Amino acid sequence: MEEREAVSRNFIEQIIDSDLAEGKYETICTRFPPEPNGYLHIGHAKSILLNYGLAKKYGGKFNLRFDDTNPTKEKTEFVDSILADVKWLGADFEDRLYFASNYFDQMYEAAVKLIKKGKAFVCDLSAEEFREYRGTLTEPGKESPYRNRSIEENLEFFENMKNGMYEDGAKVLRAKIDMASPNINMRDPVIYRVAHMTHHNTGDKWCIYPLYDFAHPIEDAIEGVTHSICTLEFEDHRPLYDWVVREVGYEHPPKQIEFAKLYLTNVVTGKRYIKKLVEQGIVDGWDDPRLVTIAALKRRGFTPESIQMFVDMCGISKSQSSVDYAMLEYCIREDLKLKRPRMMAVLDPVKLVIDNYPEGQIEYLDVEMNLENPELGMRKVPFGRELYIDREDFMEDPPKKYFRLFPGNEVRLMGAYFVKCVGLEKDDSGKVTVIHCTYDPETKCGSGFTARKVKGTIHWVAAATAIRATVRLYENIIDESKGVYNEDGSLNLNPNSLTVLENCLLEPAFADAKPYESFQFVRQGYFCVDAKDSKKDALVFNRIVALKSSFKMPKNL
């Protein structure tokens, strides 16, 4: 008997398999429905890749739809950023881009239908009265005194709402369900409100807008979505979702399925918090590399492949849990380590002079682009009498087991020669300004020299050809030791989340670096050309991630 390979299915795939096997749907259609009231973040990436991945896996369709039913918070800027983010992640929505606002006429007709069925009424309760009548988690609510208005009255009032005859908050349209329901979402929820606001898509055509819980199931049904996949906070809203599509009368209602959100430790994802950071100038925009918006991750140097890997590792479940930020860092290291060139950059330079090297001579050494991936080939690196090394690679009075450069010690200059420290110069404050060395021309890298060995290898750049750059080092914007929030609810910010290093020196091969292009700085980490501030003659690099981490892969992954 032929053995069949076991296929692991998450719970959503198991539901889809069952629905298809039972003939409930011929094919599937999923969607990602963002509200354009901010930039997307890493949690949204999970939803995008999940919904798109399912559509692709089952040969179905994937929709991108903007749930733009609240003009008070929506902007075209957010629409544009979301389009860019979804495309960058690789989720192909082709000609399946939709806006909830394009269905406002149908939503209005659906509301009228509910009124005619006796399933909706216009209510005049104030916001304070509404809260009083709603009840609590342990006590049922009270019916509105306007609940039993006639169908004719409700139709007239609702049309007057549409025609702009009432001020904001004067009247709302509510579904008529059950004020004694243990699920508060079913206690005659508001489905339309008056809002005299200009909409980014429909302009001033409407002065009433549907609420999310009413609009969302209608949008799904109109588009033929089969599986409305959302996060767990909408689980209590599912009865209302089902009630809307049932009462409005859609023949093929979509099925809502909830999964656990992606919670990442020590990061900020709340839109109101990010907005406050932007408005206060603590970050330089929604795409500041210290944030985990998709735009920020892209600007910092993360790749779509690394985010897909991260989402796959996190898995899909109904159990809420938090994921260590270090796992995301692990994924970008894994993605970049064989793809990107390893080049030399000196972040805190101190001059090194090889006293016995010919003055004015420049030679070009052959250096591998990536020791772990020979297919990336070789590059020519200029070498001369005067170089720069990182200050941390020299100590005048080193501790034991310090194998880098110090007086009398010999090290290899990476890809070049052995050099021995024979002297140094200091300024008036005692700071080392120049290190003097001699080199052994017999020890050229690749020459086969074996007469003696050295324990230390350090990187360098040639002074004559080095290019200057600004380098930004990032830490989490939240102080991990104290948690995300202070007692008063404000963010517990890390004052050291950004360190800017000016006058860093890089080998000349960096001169042609393009925005978003990434490299490994030898012994430093992975860095990306900043797409916002970097210029051809003034390069700016963002550190994506350091080389090492204490993160260990879970055994079950």
mmCIF file with all atom_site columns, C-alpha atoms in Angstrom, residues 93-184:
data_model
loop_
_atom_site.group_PDB
_atom_site.id
_atom_site.type_symbol
_atom_site.label_atom_id
_atom_site.label_alt_id
_atom_site.label_comp_id
_atom_site.label_asym_id
_atom_site.label_entity_id
_atom_site.label_seq_id
_atom_site.pdbx_PDB_ins_code
_atom_site.Cartn_x
_atom_site.Cartn_y
_atom_site.Cartn_z
_atom_site.occupancy
_atom_site.B_iso_or_equiv
_atom_site.pdbx_formal_charge
_atom_site.auth_seq_id
_atom_site.auth_comp_id
_atom_site.auth_asym_id
_atom_site.auth_atom_id
_atom_site.pdbx_PDB_model_num
ATOM 1  C CA . PHE A 1 93  ? -5.233  41.217 -4.551 1.00 0.00 ? 93  PHE A CA 1
ATOM 2  C CA . GLU A 1 94  ? -5.087  41.894 -8.333 1.00 0.00 ? 94  GLU A CA 1
ATOM 3  C CA . ASP A 1 95  ? -8.387  43.576 -9.280 1.00 0.00 ? 95  ASP A CA 1
ATOM 4  C CA . ARG A 1 96  ? -10.031 42.649 -5.955 1.00 0.00 ? 96  ARG A CA 1
ATOM 5  C CA . LEU A 1 97  ? -9.663  45.975 -4.153 1.00 0.00 ? 97  LEU A CA 1
ATOM 6  C CA . TYR A 1 98  ? -12.840 47.167 -2.445 1.00 0.00 ? 98  TYR A CA 1
ATOM 7  C CA . PHE A 1 99  ? -14.088 49.940 -0.172 1.00 0.00 ? 99  PHE A CA 1
ATOM 8  C CA . ALA A 1 100 ? -16.935 49.534 2.303  1.00 0.00 ? 100 ALA A CA 1
ATOM 9  C CA . SER A 1 101 ? -17.994 53.069 1.392  1.00 0.00 ? 101 SER A CA 1
ATOM 10 C CA . ASN A 1 102 ? -18.852 51.846 -2.113 1.00 0.00 ? 102 ASN A CA 1
ATOM 11 C CA . TYR A 1 103 ? -21.628 49.787 -0.506 1.00 0.00 ? 103 TYR A CA 1
ATOM 12 C CA . PHE A 1 104 ? -23.241 52.620 1.454  1.00 0.00 ? 104 PHE A CA 1
ATOM 13 C CA . ASP A 1 105 ? -26.324 52.559 -0.789 1.00 0.00 ? 105 ASP A CA 1
ATOM 14 C CA . GLN A 1 106 ? -26.767 48.816 -0.230 1.00 0.00 ? 106 GLN A CA 1
ATOM 15 C CA . MET A 1 107 ? -26.231 49.205 3.498  1.00 0.00 ? 107 MET A CA 1
ATOM 16 C CA . TYR A 1 108 ? -28.875 51.911 3.628  1.00 0.00 ? 108 TYR A CA 1
ATOM 17 C CA . GLU A 1 109 ? -31.284 49.638 1.748  1.00 0.00 ? 109 GLU A CA 1
ATOM 18 C CA . ALA A 1 110 ? -30.476 46.798 4.170  1.00 0.00 ? 110 ALA A CA 1
ATOM 19 C CA . ALA A 1 111 ? -31.297 49.079 7.111  1.00 0.00 ? 111 ALA A CA 1
ATOM 20 C CA . VAL A 1 112 ? -34.605 50.054 5.514  1.00 0.00 ? 112 VAL A CA 1
ATOM 21 C CA . LYS A 1 113 ? -35.355 46.362 5.008  1.00 0.00 ? 113 LYS A CA 1
ATOM 22 C CA . LEU A 1 114 ? -34.796 45.700 8.711  1.00 0.00 ? 114 LEU A CA 1
ATOM 23 C CA . ILE A 1 115 ? -37.097 48.593 9.639  1.00 0.00 ? 115 ILE A CA 1
ATOM 24 C CA . LYS A 1 116 ? -39.829 47.197 7.367  1.00 0.00 ? 116 LYS A CA 1
ATOM 25 C CA . LYS A 1 117 ? -39.418 43.771 9.017  1.00 0.00 ? 117 LYS A CA 1
ATOM 26 C CA . GLY A 1 118 ? -39.811 45.365 12.429 1.00 0.00 ? 118 GLY A CA 1
ATOM 27 C CA . LYS A 1 119 ? -36.184 44.515 13.215 1.00 0.00 ? 119 LYS A CA 1
ATOM 28 C CA . ALA A 1 120 ? -34.808 48.053 13.580 1.00 0.00 ? 120 ALA A CA 1
ATOM 29 C CA . PHE A 1 121 ? -35.981 51.323 15.110 1.00 0.00 ? 121 PHE A CA 1
ATOM 30 C CA . VAL A 1 122 ? -34.877 54.942 15.442 1.00 0.00 ? 122 VAL A CA 1
ATOM 31 C CA . CYS A 1 123 ? -33.908 55.806 19.021 1.00 0.00 ? 123 CYS A CA 1
ATOM 32 C CA . ASP A 1 124 ? -33.610 59.246 20.648 1.00 0.00 ? 124 ASP A CA 1
ATOM 33 C CA . LEU A 1 125 ? -31.812 58.230 23.857 1.00 0.00 ? 125 LEU A CA 1
ATOM 34 C CA . SER A 1 126 ? -28.805 60.348 24.759 1.00 0.00 ? 126 SER A CA 1
ATOM 35 C CA . ALA A 1 127 ? -25.416 58.680 25.110 1.00 0.00 ? 127 ALA A CA 1
ATOM 36 C CA . GLU A 1 128 ? -25.749 58.779 28.904 1.00 0.00 ? 128 GLU A CA 1
ATOM 37 C CA . GLU A 1 129 ? -29.263 57.304 28.799 1.00 0.00 ? 129 GLU A CA 1
ATOM 38 C CA . PHE A 1 130 ? -28.090 54.658 26.355 1.00 0.00 ? 130 PHE A CA 1
ATOM 39 C CA . ARG A 1 131 ? -25.433 53.470 28.808 1.00 0.00 ? 131 ARG A CA 1
ATOM 40 C CA . GLU A 1 132 ? -27.976 53.419 31.617 1.00 0.00 ? 132 GLU A CA 1
ATOM 41 C CA . TYR A 1 133 ? -30.489 51.378 29.620 1.00 0.00 ? 133 TYR A CA 1
ATOM 42 C CA . ARG A 1 134 ? -27.887 48.914 28.314 1.00 0.00 ? 134 ARG A CA 1
ATOM 43 C CA . GLY A 1 135 ? -27.438 47.018 31.590 1.00 0.00 ? 135 GLY A CA 1
ATOM 44 C CA . THR A 1 136 ? -24.303 45.233 32.787 1.00 0.00 ? 136 THR A CA 1
ATOM 45 C CA . LEU A 1 137 ? -22.628 41.869 32.372 1.00 0.00 ? 137 LEU A CA 1
ATOM 46 C CA . THR A 1 138 ? -24.775 40.534 35.230 1.00 0.00 ? 138 THR A CA 1
ATOM 47 C CA . GLU A 1 139 ? -27.966 42.569 34.784 1.00 0.00 ? 139 GLU A CA 1
ATOM 48 C CA . PRO A 1 140 ? -30.211 42.712 31.701 1.00 0.00 ? 140 PRO A CA 1
ATOM 49 C CA . GLY A 1 141 ? -30.808 45.971 29.907 1.00 0.00 ? 141 GLY A CA 1
ATOM 50 C CA . LYS A 1 142 ? -34.040 47.938 29.636 1.00 0.00 ? 142 LYS A CA 1
ATOM 51 C CA . GLU A 1 143 ? -35.943 48.497 26.428 1.00 0.00 ? 143 GLU A CA 1
ATOM 52 C CA . SER A 1 144 ? -35.793 51.986 24.963 1.00 0.00 ? 144 SER A CA 1
ATOM 53 C CA . PRO A 1 145 ? -39.048 53.955 25.238 1.00 0.00 ? 145 PRO A CA 1
ATOM 54 C CA . TYR A 1 146 ? -38.705 54.488 21.449 1.00 0.00 ? 146 TYR A CA 1
ATOM 55 C CA . ARG A 1 147 ? -38.437 50.763 20.690 1.00 0.00 ? 147 ARG A CA 1
ATOM 56 C CA . ASN A 1 148 ? -42.075 50.329 19.734 1.00 0.00 ? 148 ASN A CA 1
ATOM 57 C CA . ARG A 1 149 ? -42.390 53.169 17.264 1.00 0.00 ? 149 ARG A CA 1
ATOM 58 C CA . SER A 1 150 ? -44.370 52.211 14.193 1.00 0.00 ? 150 SER A CA 1
ATOM 59 C CA . ILE A 1 151 ? -42.616 51.068 11.038 1.00 0.00 ? 151 ILE A CA 1
ATOM 60 C CA . GLU A 1 152 ? -43.890 54.199 9.285  1.00 0.00 ? 152 GLU A CA 1
ATOM 61 C CA . GLU A 1 153 ? -42.429 56.478 11.960 1.00 0.00 ? 153 GLU A CA 1
ATOM 62 C CA . ASN A 1 154 ? -39.081 54.690 11.852 1.00 0.00 ? 154 ASN A CA 1
ATOM 63 C CA . LEU A 1 155 ? -38.903 54.912 8.052  1.00 0.00 ? 155 LEU A CA 1
ATOM 64 C CA . GLU A 1 156 ? -39.667 58.634 8.176  1.00 0.00 ? 156 GLU A CA 1
ATOM 65 C CA . PHE A 1 157 ? -37.152 59.363 10.944 1.00 0.00 ? 157 PHE A CA 1
ATOM 66 C CA . PHE A 1 158 ? -34.444 57.276 9.250  1.00 0.00 ? 158 PHE A CA 1
ATOM 67 C CA . GLU A 1 159 ? -34.945 59.101 5.959  1.00 0.00 ? 159 GLU A CA 1
ATOM 68 C CA . ASN A 1 160 ? -34.777 62.399 7.816  1.00 0.00 ? 160 ASN A CA 1
ATOM 69 C CA . MET A 1 161 ? -31.481 61.239 9.375  1.00 0.00 ? 161 MET A CA 1
ATOM 70 C CA . LYS A 1 162 ? -30.166 60.570 5.872  1.00 0.00 ? 162 LYS A CA 1
ATOM 71 C CA . ASN A 1 163 ? -31.351 63.968 4.678  1.00 0.00 ? 163 ASN A CA 1
ATOM 72 C CA . GLY A 1 164 ? -29.391 65.811 7.367  1.00 0.00 ? 164 GLY A CA 1
ATOM 73 C CA . MET A 1 165 ? -32.315 67.015 9.445  1.00 0.00 ? 165 MET A CA 1
ATOM 74 C CA . TYR A 1 166 ? -30.750 66.089 12.814 1.00 0.00 ? 166 TYR A CA 1
ATOM 75 C CA . GLU A 1 167 ? -27.567 67.046 14.628 1.00 0.00 ? 167 GLU A CA 1
ATOM 76 C CA . ASP A 1 168 ? -24.854 64.529 15.430 1.00 0.00 ? 168 ASP A CA 1
ATOM 77 C CA . GLY A 1 169 ? -25.955 62.287 18.276 1.00 0.00 ? 169 GLY A CA 1
ATOM 78 C CA . ALA A 1 170 ? -29.625 63.348 18.153 1.00 0.00 ? 170 ALA A CA 1
ATOM 79 C CA . LYS A 1 171 ? -30.860 60.034 16.781 1.00 0.00 ? 171 LYS A CA 1
ATOM 80 C CA . VAL A 1 172 ? -29.475 56.580 15.966 1.00 0.00 ? 172 VAL A CA 1
ATOM 81 C CA . LEU A 1 173 ? -30.862 53.506 14.256 1.00 0.00 ? 173 LEU A CA 1
ATOM 82 C CA . ARG A 1 174 ? -30.771 50.401 16.439 1.00 0.00 ? 174 ARG A CA 1
ATOM 83 C CA . ALA A 1 175 ? -31.332 46.748 15.664 1.00 0.00 ? 175 ALA A CA 1
ATOM 84 C CA . LYS A 1 176 ? -34.262 45.271 17.599 1.00 0.00 ? 176 LYS A CA 1
ATOM 85 C CA . ILE A 1 177 ? -32.962 42.026 19.072 1.00 0.00 ? 177 ILE A CA 1
ATOM 86 C CA . ASP A 1 178 ? -33.027 41.256 22.827 1.00 0.00 ? 178 ASP A CA 1
ATOM 87 C CA . MET A 1 179 ? -32.246 43.637 25.712 1.00 0.00 ? 179 MET A CA 1
ATOM 88 C CA . ALA A 1 180 ? -32.098 40.658 28.094 1.00 0.00 ? 180 ALA A CA 1
ATOM 89 C CA . SER A 1 181 ? -29.435 38.816 26.090 1.00 0.00 ? 181 SER A CA 1
ATOM 90 C CA . PRO A 1 182 ? -26.409 37.710 28.149 1.00 0.00 ? 182 PRO A CA 1
ATOM 91 C CA . ASN A 1 183 ? -24.328 38.951 25.189 1.00 0.00 ? 183 ASN A CA 1
ATOM 92 C CA . ILE A 1 184 ? -24.274 42.738 25.484 1.00 0.00 ? 184 ILE A CA 1
#
